[in-house]
Amino acid sequence: MLSRLPKPLKKFAQDWPGFGIAVIALVFVVGGLLLIRQGGGMERLELLVYDKMMRQLAKESPDPRLLVVAITEADIREQRHWPLSDAVLAQLLANLQAHEPRGIGLDIYREFAIEPGHDDFVAQLQAPNVIAIEAIAVNSLEAIPPPPAAPPEQVGFNNLPLDPDGVIRRAFLYLPTADDVKEAFALQLAFLYLARLGIEPMESPQHPNVMQLGEAPFIPLTTYAGGYDRLDAGGYQMFLQYRGTDTAIEMITLGEVLRGEFDPALVRDRLVMIGSTAPSLLDRKATPYSATLGGDGKMAGVMIHAQIAAQILDVALGERSLLTYWPEWAEVAYLVAAALVSSLTAWRLRHPLLLIGSISVSLLIIMGGGFWLFTQGLWIPIAAPVISVLCTAGVVITYQSYDDYCRRRIVMQLLGQNTSPEIAEALWQGRDTLLKAGKLPGIRLMATILFLDIKGFSTVAEQMEPEALLDWLNDILGEITQEVLTREGIINKFTGDGLMAIFGVPLSRIHKAEIALDAQNAVYCALAISDRLTLLNKRNHDMGLPDIQMRIGIFTGPVVVGSLGGKDRLEYGVLGDTVNTASRLESCAKERQPTDCRILIAAETLHHLGDRFTVESWGPMALKGKQQMADVFQVLSIASKT
């Protein structure tokens, strides 16, 4: 397939192996996450992260502008009646109005009179700073009308948008109905507070159809706001930034107000919200804090409305910003960038510690940076980028592991286990340059070839059973192999009762000293085999077997090495006249066997040995198949130092 690529792309693929899988991992992981995101699959994780970050924010002190009058279980027992009568509510409102609150919000449904005291209650509702509630029919929620006597402009809806997991993370500011656009309960109260400061709602000059208070535009949420994937953005919504748990809003009870047992300063010039906190009345909702709170973990609805009002006031007065978010294209770009960095990191870094460290740093940047931005008023996705980093890195690492396995298998298939650990490690480190398209490409290099043959093998074979003969031969070849590996050679092939070993492959030797060292290692190896032969013959003698002799031929010169065959049969081939010459040296003048282990070399090898060995010249000799005579020498021993 590489051969069909244009030359520049082919060179790039060769110079940057594995880059393609990094790109593929990027495309598939990001594409998969975007599909999952489109279906809402990431939203739950992002919302859990949102809740965690919300809980980690510093809890704010109680808001001095708000007060909640809570109807508790004790209050209900004391009144012995629910719903509360109009007389009780009228008295409650009158006691609060006596201390000049800026606004009072009644978070209690009252669509019909509950005597006694209805006329007094109606009179209290006419005060311009009293806001009543209604419920607007949204989704499965039925509409609940406001108190009939409440002025329409002093009614706000108390609907709260629920996420699929039942948690309140957003707030409605406006909701459309068939014939009007209604204002939220908390928003109405905030307007009362801000009007005293000369701040009125207006259309934002910079953002058409966007409500602005003071200098702050309240831009409504969209479907993909923050970590949401399928947000029902109906109506006019904002993120709810909680000040904290219930303690973020000061609270007194219904009984305390009715008995006059409270500090009037808690009411004066504040927004006062009246509502139930009694669990039995079921007006409690889950919030981001629910996972860590005791009891049912929920927050009373009136407390949530108070937190909404507090946030609107903070934003309008410039004390905080609304929680904002990136446009969808920026979130996608961020996801792609995270996956790109991860895939390139996994592709380029192979060392486990470096890779783990780099991925860990990436995750810390995403999570830590995301939380820091959250504290600054910007919510960006965190779960999706984290998953993209882990998945792209995982895909690339998995592929590289599989690719390494395939390459290692190829190397082992070609070179077998007949290499020293040092060569095996060098081969593995250089696999990207050695292996191309699953093969070892042919390269020309200088090497020293050693051929060995066991003389007298046939005589021994006649005296042994085949199974015993095989074990005996394996023992001999095993000891010879060990000597080859010790001297950094590799066994290229076994030839029945002999073998071919190579010194100087598959890693190319450049310097003359390296080529000379290969030749010296081959001769040292041959002499070590000669020493072992003495012990082998002693063992043969003990077994009643005849002595054996060996012939070794060694030659140094250029060869071409590479893989031979196809995918079903692949072997490491060594080609060239050097191989033939080494083989001819081993087999020449077979009748001339002055020692049990005859070691012959040519002048081309002797040239690299210096004075390290004692040799005897056999003079020019004709080698089978060679037109030119070869200067042949027998290696006798390692030269003694004087």
XYZ file of C-alpha atoms in Angstrom:
642
model
C 0.000 0.000 0.000
C 2.868 2.368 0.774
C 4.186 1.893 -2.742
C 0.987 3.412 -4.169
C 1.328 6.637 -2.213
C 2.800 9.771 -3.800
C 6.493 10.069 -3.043
C 6.175 12.917 -0.470
C 3.456 11.048 1.440
C 5.390 7.819 1.229
C 8.470 9.499 2.692
C 6.383 11.080 5.433
C 4.845 7.716 6.326
C 8.301 6.167 6.490
C 9.825 8.993 8.518
C 6.866 9.300 10.880
C 5.659 5.747 11.509
C 2.472 5.481 13.536
C 1.357 9.051 12.804
C -1.615 7.721 10.874
C -3.005 5.861 13.865
C -2.729 9.037 15.941
C -4.881 10.822 13.367
C -7.302 7.888 13.132
C -7.604 7.759 16.923
C -8.297 11.485 16.954
C -11.012 11.238 14.294
C -12.767 8.200 15.745
C -12.637 9.272 19.384
C -13.745 12.842 18.725
C -16.361 11.665 16.241
C -17.654 9.104 18.712
C -17.797 11.602 21.563
C -19.630 14.118 19.394
C -22.209 11.468 18.481
C -22.589 10.515 22.138
C -22.853 14.184 23.024
C -25.484 14.702 20.345
C -27.540 11.977 21.978
C -27.080 13.427 25.454
C -24.705 10.711 26.614
C -22.135 13.088 28.120
C -24.568 15.363 29.919
C -24.914 13.281 33.076
C -21.148 13.180 33.617
C -20.747 16.890 32.951
C -23.520 17.710 35.421
C -21.897 15.557 38.098
C -18.657 17.479 37.528
C -20.638 20.730 37.714
C -22.112 19.695 41.069
C -18.672 18.803 42.388
C -17.250 22.166 41.344
C -20.222 24.010 42.818
C -19.630 22.295 46.158
C -15.932 23.198 46.037
C -16.608 26.915 45.710
C -16.124 28.940 48.866
C -19.397 29.261 50.754
C -20.591 32.860 50.924
C -21.815 34.611 54.041
C -25.593 35.041 54.494
C -26.981 37.630 52.095
C -27.885 40.776 54.107
C -30.554 41.713 51.556
C -32.766 38.666 52.018
C -34.688 36.858 54.714
C -36.730 33.668 54.622
C -39.706 33.159 56.912
C -39.883 29.389 57.159
C -43.038 27.413 57.851
C -41.625 24.492 59.791
C -43.113 21.244 61.053
C -43.322 22.865 64.493
C -45.303 25.773 63.034
C -47.800 23.417 61.414
C -48.279 21.540 64.692
C -48.738 24.833 66.512
C -51.362 26.070 64.010
C -53.041 22.622 63.929
C -54.123 23.424 60.413
C -52.793 23.222 56.849
C -53.206 25.119 54.628
C -52.817 28.100 56.912
C -55.914 30.231 57.217
C -56.137 33.605 55.523
C -56.158 35.181 58.982
C -52.766 33.688 59.824
C -51.283 34.853 56.520
C -52.790 38.318 56.948
C -51.317 38.602 60.439
C -47.962 37.359 59.153
C -47.876 39.975 56.385
C -48.974 42.732 58.747
C -46.271 41.900 61.290
C -43.620 41.986 58.552
C -44.903 45.205 56.945
C -44.629 46.927 60.319
C -40.833 46.768 59.941
C -40.671 48.205 56.395
C -39.349 45.388 54.194
C -38.435 46.329 50.656
C -40.517 43.464 49.325
C -42.419 40.408 50.541
C -42.790 37.267 48.483
C -45.481 34.766 49.429
C -44.334 31.368 48.132
C -47.641 29.708 49.059
C -50.392 28.740 46.608
C -53.713 30.339 47.510
C -56.186 30.093 44.628
C -59.251 30.181 46.923
C -60.185 31.677 50.258
C -59.558 29.821 53.516
C -61.563 31.476 56.218
C -61.417 33.108 58.596
C -59.696 36.379 57.743
C -60.049 36.431 53.968
C -60.829 40.157 53.756
C -57.753 41.020 55.825
C -55.636 38.797 53.592
C -56.980 40.472 50.439
C -56.145 43.866 51.916
C -52.564 42.791 52.611
C -52.143 41.536 49.038
C -52.866 45.031 47.712
C -49.648 46.428 49.170
C -47.354 47.281 46.222
C -44.402 45.425 47.712
C -46.169 42.039 48.055
C -45.607 39.402 45.357
C -47.799 36.303 45.163
C -47.159 33.159 43.131
C -48.721 31.017 40.474
C -47.605 27.917 38.601
C -47.511 27.904 34.814
C -48.345 24.727 32.950
C -44.999 23.451 31.686
C -44.513 19.904 30.430
C -46.396 17.667 32.907
C -46.904 20.382 35.531
C -50.456 21.661 35.813
C -51.185 25.358 36.113
C -52.077 26.724 39.538
C -53.646 30.186 39.506
C -52.543 33.010 41.811
C -54.699 34.389 44.630
C -57.729 35.939 42.880
C -57.342 39.219 44.753
C -53.648 39.661 43.900
C -52.949 42.413 41.340
C -51.742 40.703 38.107
C -48.581 42.820 38.008
C -47.708 41.524 41.499
C -47.747 37.850 40.594
C -44.727 35.799 39.633
C -44.478 32.145 38.691
C -42.463 29.829 40.926
C -41.705 27.104 38.366
C -38.200 25.657 38.661
C -36.544 23.803 35.746
C -35.648 20.251 36.742
C -32.759 18.403 35.116
C -33.345 14.727 34.217
C -31.744 13.685 37.523
C -34.138 15.907 39.485
C -31.537 18.533 40.426
C -32.148 22.293 40.210
C -29.195 23.880 38.419
C -31.007 26.572 36.442
C -33.655 29.208 36.988
C -36.433 30.605 34.830
C -36.550 34.376 34.497
C -39.441 34.492 32.026
C -41.915 31.949 30.672
C -44.225 32.487 27.708
C -47.915 31.654 27.944
C -50.612 31.672 25.287
C -51.262 35.385 25.644
C -48.397 36.834 27.654
C -44.830 36.493 28.937
C -44.737 35.951 32.691
C -42.027 36.996 35.123
C -40.475 34.701 37.710
C -41.297 35.089 41.400
C -37.670 35.793 42.389
C -37.228 38.187 39.456
C -40.283 40.229 40.544
C -38.828 40.584 44.027
C -35.421 41.552 42.638
C -37.099 44.258 40.556
C -38.647 45.677 43.752
C -35.249 45.852 45.432
C -33.460 47.354 42.420
C -36.163 49.943 41.691
C -35.227 51.736 44.925
C -31.687 52.014 43.466
C -32.891 53.375 40.151
C -32.203 50.155 38.232
C -34.986 49.092 35.884
C -35.082 46.199 33.383
C -34.241 47.239 29.834
C -33.317 45.681 26.497
C -29.574 45.263 26.143
C -28.084 47.657 23.561
C -25.485 45.058 22.574
C -27.786 42.026 22.619
C -31.208 42.405 20.999
C -34.110 40.758 22.849
C -31.926 40.319 25.936
C -32.965 41.756 29.303
C -30.378 43.931 31.033
C -30.193 45.134 34.627
C -27.691 47.873 35.264
C -24.661 47.061 33.138
C -25.342 43.313 33.079
C -27.116 41.613 30.178
C -28.888 38.380 31.173
C -28.196 36.280 28.075
C -30.525 33.248 28.016
C -29.176 29.713 27.894
C -29.006 27.644 24.717
C -29.313 23.905 24.109
C -25.571 23.231 24.433
C -24.884 25.628 27.288
C -21.915 24.555 29.400
C -21.946 20.812 29.942
C -25.498 20.350 28.693
C -26.108 18.335 25.548
C -29.882 18.480 25.223
C -30.967 21.322 27.457
C -34.630 22.238 27.162
C -33.919 25.918 26.683
C -37.599 26.897 26.576
C -38.447 30.135 28.288
C -35.713 32.481 29.453
C -33.189 30.723 31.667
C -29.948 31.353 33.519
C -27.567 29.119 35.440
C -28.263 29.157 39.170
C -25.090 29.981 41.076
C -25.818 28.981 44.641
C -24.322 31.013 47.460
C -24.189 27.803 49.483
C -26.597 25.582 51.379
C -29.554 26.719 53.536
C -27.210 28.767 55.710
C -26.570 31.181 52.818
C -29.916 32.891 53.539
C -30.924 34.044 57.001
C -34.109 32.450 58.294
C -36.706 32.948 61.005
C -39.859 30.905 61.564
C -43.535 31.627 61.140
C -44.100 31.274 64.873
C -41.353 33.773 65.673
C -42.929 36.380 63.382
C -46.442 35.835 64.730
C -45.196 36.151 68.307
C -42.944 39.098 67.486
C -39.861 37.196 68.629
C -37.373 38.413 66.018
C -34.966 41.256 65.397
C -36.732 43.921 63.299
C -33.406 44.680 61.587
C -33.691 41.302 59.871
C -36.755 42.595 58.009
C -36.104 46.288 57.468
C -35.221 47.138 53.857
C -34.871 43.446 52.916
C -36.612 41.107 50.564
C -38.596 38.670 52.690
C -39.764 35.353 51.272
C -42.373 33.252 53.024
C -42.524 29.536 52.301
C -42.521 26.029 53.649
C -39.403 24.199 54.795
C -41.355 21.329 56.388
C -40.448 17.996 54.733
C -44.053 16.794 55.077
C -45.220 19.444 52.590
C -42.900 18.037 49.894
C -41.704 21.425 48.661
C -38.049 20.408 48.701
C -35.750 19.972 45.708
C -32.382 18.375 45.024
C -29.466 20.749 44.457
C -25.756 20.279 43.667
C -25.216 20.084 47.451
C -27.639 17.197 47.968
C -24.986 14.497 47.576
C -23.129 15.691 50.679
C -25.965 16.879 52.944
C -27.627 14.846 55.656
C -31.287 13.887 55.798
C -33.020 13.974 52.438
C -30.256 16.285 51.195
C -32.780 18.601 49.579
C -33.334 22.337 49.831
C -36.682 24.012 50.462
C -38.199 25.630 47.387
C -38.415 29.007 49.111
C -34.673 28.837 49.838
C -33.953 28.158 46.179
C -36.055 31.165 45.145
C -34.146 33.265 47.663
C -30.852 32.118 46.125
C -32.161 33.048 42.675
C -33.103 36.520 43.877
C -29.701 36.928 45.537
C -27.940 36.012 42.294
C -30.014 38.468 40.246
C -29.154 41.237 42.701
C -25.457 40.342 42.674
C -25.299 40.438 38.874
C -27.351 43.621 38.520
C -25.186 45.419 41.082
C -21.938 44.243 39.488
C -20.953 42.046 42.430
C -20.639 38.931 40.282
C -21.041 37.833 36.685
C -23.484 35.348 35.313
C -21.995 31.948 34.672
C -21.183 31.952 30.966
C -20.155 29.274 28.509
C -18.442 28.795 25.180
C -20.331 28.592 21.898
C -20.744 25.075 20.592
C -17.981 25.408 17.976
C -15.474 26.414 20.666
C -16.389 23.389 22.788
C -15.890 21.109 19.779
C -12.545 22.782 19.015
C -11.479 22.284 22.636
C -12.435 18.615 22.454
C -10.425 18.195 19.247
C -7.430 20.006 20.742
C -7.456 17.804 23.856
C -7.660 14.653 21.744
C -4.939 15.921 19.389
C -2.498 16.638 22.208
C -3.238 13.262 23.777
C -2.831 11.275 20.553
C 0.419 13.035 19.620
C 1.759 12.581 23.142
C 0.957 8.876 23.138
C 2.448 8.543 19.649
C 5.726 10.291 20.395
C 6.405 9.202 23.976
C 7.129 5.502 24.372
C 8.687 5.536 27.833
C 5.934 4.482 30.275
C 6.844 7.003 32.968
C 7.055 9.889 30.498
C 3.777 8.858 28.903
C 1.937 8.477 32.211
C 3.396 11.754 33.425
C 2.393 13.637 30.278
C -1.144 12.247 30.241
C -1.486 13.022 33.952
C -0.359 16.604 33.359
C -2.884 16.927 30.522
C -5.677 15.685 32.775
C -4.637 18.029 35.575
C -4.618 20.974 33.163
C -8.096 20.089 31.889
C -9.587 19.535 35.339
C -7.680 22.229 37.201
C -8.072 24.740 34.395
C -11.759 23.932 34.077
C -12.324 24.487 37.782
C -10.348 27.742 37.763
C -12.420 29.037 34.847
C -15.543 27.981 36.740
C -14.475 30.139 39.671
C -14.072 33.006 37.181
C -17.598 32.549 35.837
C -17.000 30.335 32.785
C -18.299 26.752 32.597
C -16.606 24.616 29.963
C -16.970 20.853 29.463
C -14.521 18.804 31.518
C -15.717 15.193 31.381
C -15.700 15.006 27.569
C -12.114 16.334 27.175
C -10.917 14.010 29.948
C -12.515 11.039 28.206
C -11.090 12.162 24.857
C -7.576 12.319 26.354
C -7.881 8.863 27.914
C -9.523 7.272 24.877
C -7.188 8.699 22.234
C -4.161 7.812 24.323
C -5.644 4.377 24.937
C -6.274 3.762 21.233
C -2.778 4.877 20.246
C -1.131 2.896 23.051
C -3.176 -0.198 22.197
C -2.236 0.092 18.549
C 1.412 0.671 19.370
C 1.405 -2.325 21.696
C -0.099 -4.449 18.948
C 2.319 -2.982 16.416
C 5.230 -3.645 18.761
C 4.002 -7.206 19.194
C 3.828 -7.679 15.421
C 7.264 -6.173 14.919
C 8.752 -8.212 17.716
C 7.191 -11.314 16.214
C 8.713 -10.440 12.845
C 12.116 -9.863 14.395
C 11.902 -13.116 16.315
C 10.631 -14.927 13.242
C 13.551 -13.637 11.218
C 16.291 -13.882 13.806
C 14.775 -16.434 16.147
C 16.119 -16.629 19.648
C 19.632 -16.918 18.336
C 20.749 -13.421 19.199
C 22.419 -12.076 22.292
C 20.308 -9.951 24.666
C 22.371 -6.920 23.675
C 21.649 -7.400 19.976
C 18.006 -8.182 20.658
C 17.672 -4.922 22.597
C 19.498 -2.970 19.890
C 17.222 -4.514 17.289
C 14.162 -3.525 19.260
C 15.337 0.030 19.813
C 16.000 0.394 16.105
C 12.813 -1.312 14.955
C 11.372 1.824 13.354
C 14.330 2.088 10.997
C 14.831 -1.649 10.513
C 11.253 -2.683 9.839
C 9.449 -1.270 6.847
C 5.997 -2.547 5.924
C 6.449 -5.600 8.108
C 9.768 -6.628 6.573
C 13.462 -6.034 6.959
C 14.409 -4.220 3.752
C 17.609 -5.278 2.048
C 20.639 -3.305 3.159
C 24.327 -3.631 2.273
C 26.799 -3.835 5.119
C 30.124 -5.344 6.172
C 29.926 -8.565 8.166
C 31.954 -11.602 9.140
C 30.459 -14.990 8.270
C 31.278 -18.203 10.153
C 30.439 -21.646 8.781
C 30.825 -24.748 10.969
C 30.483 -28.410 10.064
C 30.822 -31.517 12.247
C 33.200 -34.025 10.696
C 32.490 -37.644 11.504
C 28.838 -37.057 12.194
C 27.767 -39.952 9.977
C 29.883 -42.390 11.993
C 28.249 -41.262 15.222
C 24.789 -41.389 13.647
C 25.264 -45.062 12.768
C 25.797 -45.931 16.437
C 22.805 -44.096 17.969
C 19.028 -44.297 17.844
C 17.433 -41.318 16.049
C 15.941 -39.835 19.244
C 19.232 -40.112 21.118
C 21.108 -38.745 18.111
C 18.873 -35.694 17.997
C 19.418 -35.002 21.697
C 23.177 -35.438 21.299
C 23.309 -33.086 18.314
C 21.139 -30.497 20.065
C 23.495 -30.522 23.040
C 26.467 -29.825 20.775
C 24.731 -27.143 18.724
C 23.372 -25.586 21.910
C 26.875 -25.143 23.325
C 28.117 -23.744 20.025
C 25.158 -21.349 19.888
C 25.983 -20.104 23.361
C 29.508 -19.216 22.256
C 28.151 -17.363 19.217
C 25.736 -15.329 21.325
C 28.431 -14.564 23.882
C 30.466 -12.923 21.113
C 27.483 -10.863 19.830
C 26.849 -12.995 16.786
C 23.580 -14.456 15.571
C 22.765 -17.909 14.283
C 21.368 -17.530 10.803
C 20.639 -21.170 10.123
C 21.405 -24.736 11.154
C 22.585 -27.014 8.366
C 21.860 -30.418 9.825
C 25.229 -31.166 11.404
C 26.490 -27.590 11.191
C 25.482 -23.970 11.264
C 26.001 -20.535 9.796
C 26.665 -17.606 12.135
C 26.978 -13.924 11.333
C 28.835 -11.181 13.161
C 27.907 -7.581 12.348
C 24.212 -7.827 11.494
C 21.510 -6.700 11.394
C 22.753 -3.319 12.656
C 25.056 -1.726 10.133
C 28.713 -1.186 11.085
C 30.107 2.126 9.913
C 33.564 2.444 11.417
C 36.528 0.222 10.630
C 36.994 -0.509 14.314
C 33.468 -1.940 14.476
C 34.069 -4.145 11.423
C 37.373 -5.312 12.908
C 35.679 -6.120 16.215
C 33.154 -8.334 14.416
C 35.974 -10.273 12.729
C 37.823 -10.651 16.032
C 34.647 -11.821 17.782
C 34.145 -14.483 15.106
C 37.678 -15.845 15.608
C 37.421 -15.694 19.406
C 34.162 -17.608 19.064
C 35.800 -20.267 16.856
C 38.618 -20.802 19.368
C 36.094 -21.067 22.208
C 34.229 -23.725 20.204
C 37.543 -25.537 19.760
C 38.015 -25.566 23.532
C 34.508 -26.906 24.021
C 35.170 -29.631 21.456
C 37.842 -31.089 23.726
C 35.252 -31.473 26.480
C 32.690 -32.845 24.043
C 35.057 -35.547 22.847
C 35.802 -36.530 26.442
C 32.070 -36.896 26.982
C 31.749 -38.920 23.758
C 34.512 -41.173 24.962
C 32.627 -41.803 28.220
C 29.530 -42.675 26.166
C 31.482 -45.077 23.991
C 31.196 -42.850 20.945
C 34.012 -41.942 18.585
C 35.657 -38.534 18.707
C 34.355 -35.894 16.350
C 36.117 -33.117 14.538
C 34.952 -29.756 13.272
C 35.781 -27.497 10.370
C 35.205 -23.759 10.610
C 35.498 -21.236 7.791
C 35.482 -17.488 8.464
C 35.396 -14.656 5.946
C 34.825 -10.887 6.188
C 33.272 -8.824 3.416
C 30.187 -7.062 2.103
C 26.800 -8.784 2.293
C 23.186 -7.886 1.628
C 20.816 -8.727 4.467
C 17.049 -8.593 4.673
C 13.913 -10.664 4.891
C 13.231 -13.321 2.273
C 9.893 -14.898 1.452
C 6.279 -13.868 1.911
C 3.883 -13.483 4.796
C 3.488 -17.247 5.226
C 7.197 -18.034 5.170
C 9.670 -15.367 6.107
C 13.324 -15.746 7.017
C 16.368 -13.579 7.504
C 18.506 -13.844 4.401
C 22.210 -13.064 4.070
C 23.386 -12.904 0.471
C 26.632 -12.195 -1.283
C 29.976 -13.620 -2.323
C 31.193 -13.271 1.264
C 28.793 -16.030 2.334
C 29.978 -18.334 -0.450
C 33.639 -17.704 0.373
C 33.143 -18.521 4.076
C 31.367 -21.741 3.110
C 34.184 -22.711 0.708
C 36.824 -22.048 3.369
C 35.040 -24.437 5.708
C 34.857 -27.220 3.094
C 38.187 -26.793 1.296
C 40.886 -29.482 1.620
C 38.705 -31.669 3.835
C 41.426 -34.271 4.082
C 43.726 -31.754 5.752
C 42.691 -31.743 9.407
C 45.741 -30.966 11.559
C 43.643 -30.419 14.716
C 40.257 -31.584 15.977
C 38.868 -28.127 15.240
C 40.280 -26.650 12.055
C 39.735 -22.898 11.752
C 40.464 -21.338 8.361
C 40.330 -17.667 7.469
C 41.313 -15.620 4.443
C 43.495 -12.536 4.209
C 40.373 -10.317 4.207
C 39.643 -11.429 7.766
C 43.283 -11.583 8.902
C 43.560 -7.907 7.977
C 41.213 -7.056 10.860
C 42.824 -9.274 13.512
C 46.045 -7.385 14.150
C 48.426 -9.420 16.281
C 45.778 -10.900 18.543
C 46.010 -14.445 17.175
C 48.634 -16.985 16.149
C 48.033 -18.105 12.589
C 49.718 -20.383 10.066
C 49.686 -19.608 6.378
C 48.422 -22.292 4.023
C 49.299 -20.181 1.043
C 47.125 -19.392 -1.953
C 44.381 -21.976 -2.433
C 41.712 -22.530 -5.035
C 38.235 -22.496 -3.550
C 35.408 -24.325 -5.271
C 33.447 -22.022 -7.570
C 35.949 -19.179 -7.197
C 38.095 -18.012 -10.079
C 40.656 -16.215 -7.948
C 42.954 -17.907 -5.487
C 42.469 -17.109 -1.809
C 45.252 -16.581 0.722
C 44.249 -19.049 3.423
C 45.402 -19.088 7.054
C 44.745 -21.478 9.885
C 44.048 -19.914 13.271
C 45.991 -21.801 15.934
C 45.404 -19.886 19.147
C 45.184 -16.540 20.853
C 48.569 -14.855 20.623
C 50.531 -14.942 23.873
C 51.496 -11.568 25.368
C 55.243 -11.017 25.799
